[in-house]
Coordinates of C-alpha atoms in Angstrom, one line a residue:
M1 CA -0.3 0.1 0.1
R2 CA 1.3 3.5 -0.9
F3 CA 0.8 6.3 1.3
G4 CA -0.7 9.8 1.2
A5 CA -2.8 12.5 2.2
G6 CA -3.2 16.1 2.8
G7 CA -3.6 18.8 4.9
K8 CA -1.8 17.4 7.7
S9 CA 0.4 19.4 10.6
G10 CA 3.2 16.9 11.5
Q11 CA 2.9 13.5 10.2
H12 CA 4.2 10.0 11.1
I13 CA 3.6 7.9 8.3
P14 CA 2.6 4.4 9.5
S15 CA 4.5 1.0 8.1
T16 CA 1.4 -0.9 8.6
V17 CA -2.3 0.2 7.6
T18 CA -4.8 -1.8 8.6
I19 CA -8.3 -1.9 6.5
G20 CA -11.0 -4.5 8.0
S21 CA -8.9 -7.2 9.5
Q22 CA -6.8 -7.1 6.3
S23 CA -3.4 -5.4 7.1
Y24 CA -1.0 -4.0 4.9
N25 CA 2.8 -3.1 4.5
V26 CA 3.4 1.0 3.3
Y27 CA 6.2 0.3 0.6
G28 CA 5.6 3.8 -0.9
I29 CA 5.0 8.1 -0.8
E30 CA 2.5 8.7 -3.9
S31 CA 3.8 11.5 -5.9
N32 CA 2.3 14.6 -5.2
A33 CA 0.9 12.8 -1.7
F34 CA 1.4 15.6 0.5
S35 CA 2.7 18.2 -2.1
E36 CA 1.4 21.7 -1.3
T37 CA 0.1 21.0 2.1
D38 CA 0.8 22.6 5.5
V39 CA 2.6 19.4 6.8
V40 CA 5.7 20.5 9.3
D41 CA 7.0 17.3 10.4
V42 CA 7.2 13.8 8.9
T43 CA 8.7 10.6 10.0
I44 CA 8.9 8.0 7.1
P45 CA 9.3 4.5 8.2
Q46 CA 12.2 2.2 7.1
S47 CA 9.3 0.1 5.6
V48 CA 9.2 2.7 2.8
E49 CA 11.0 1.8 -0.1
I50 CA 10.2 5.1 -2.3
I51 CA 9.5 8.2 -1.8
H52 CA 8.3 9.1 -5.6
M53 CA 8.4 12.6 -7.9
S54 CA 7.3 15.6 -6.2
A55 CA 5.8 13.6 -2.9
F56 CA 6.1 17.2 -0.4
Y57 CA 6.6 19.3 -3.7
N58 CA 6.1 23.0 -2.1
C59 CA 5.4 22.2 1.5
S60 CA 6.1 25.6 2.5
S61 CA 5.5 24.7 6.3
L62 CA 8.0 21.8 6.1
K63 CA 10.6 22.0 8.9
Y64 CA 11.9 18.4 9.3
V65 CA 12.5 15.0 8.0
S66 CA 13.3 11.7 9.3
I67 CA 14.0 9.0 7.1
L68 CA 14.2 5.8 8.8
G69 CA 14.8 3.1 6.1
S70 CA 16.5 3.6 2.5
P71 CA 14.2 4.9 0.2
E72 CA 15.0 5.3 -3.2
I73 CA 13.8 9.4 -3.1
G74 CA 12.6 10.7 -7.0
S75 CA 13.0 13.6 -8.8
N76 CA 11.7 17.1 -6.7
A77 CA 10.3 15.0 -3.8
F78 CA 11.3 17.5 -1.4
S79 CA 11.4 20.7 -4.0
N80 CA 10.4 24.1 -3.2
C81 CA 10.3 23.0 0.5
N82 CA 11.4 26.9 1.1
N83 CA 11.5 26.2 5.1
L84 CA 13.0 22.9 5.4
E85 CA 15.7 23.3 8.1
M86 CA 16.8 19.6 8.3
I87 CA 16.8 15.5 6.7
E88 CA 17.6 13.2 9.2
I89 CA 18.9 10.4 7.2
H90 CA 19.4 6.9 9.8
N91 CA 20.8 4.8 6.3
S92 CA 22.2 5.0 3.1
I93 CA 19.6 6.2 0.2
D94 CA 19.2 6.0 -3.6
I95 CA 18.5 9.8 -5.0
D96 CA 16.9 10.5 -8.1
H97 CA 17.5 13.8 -10.0
N98 CA 17.1 16.9 -8.1
P99 CA 15.2 16.4 -5.1
F100 CA 16.1 19.5 -2.7
M101 CA 15.5 21.5 -5.7
G102 CA 15.2 25.1 -4.3
V103 CA 15.6 24.1 -0.5
S104 CA 18.4 26.5 0.8
E105 CA 18.0 26.4 4.6
L106 CA 19.4 22.6 5.2
Q107 CA 21.5 22.2 8.2

């Protein structure tokens, strides 16, 4: 299952989602899933294998991202998140073309 939601201030993406009696692993974040929302901080679990292009595009409130696994990060995944101050990466990751374009506040 891929995860996406709009308009959340702070977001912990679950590693599993249960619908009825069936549980599904969250393995990806879709393109534009959080694009232009007011998300402030996000924790991406180890189960996520891919953050698709533009997943967090133009999230002007986003300040902090924690990536617990080793996902591939698509192009423009965090582009134009001009208030993004910190990305905590716990493992090695694969980065596509310009995932942080327009981000100048990173520490």
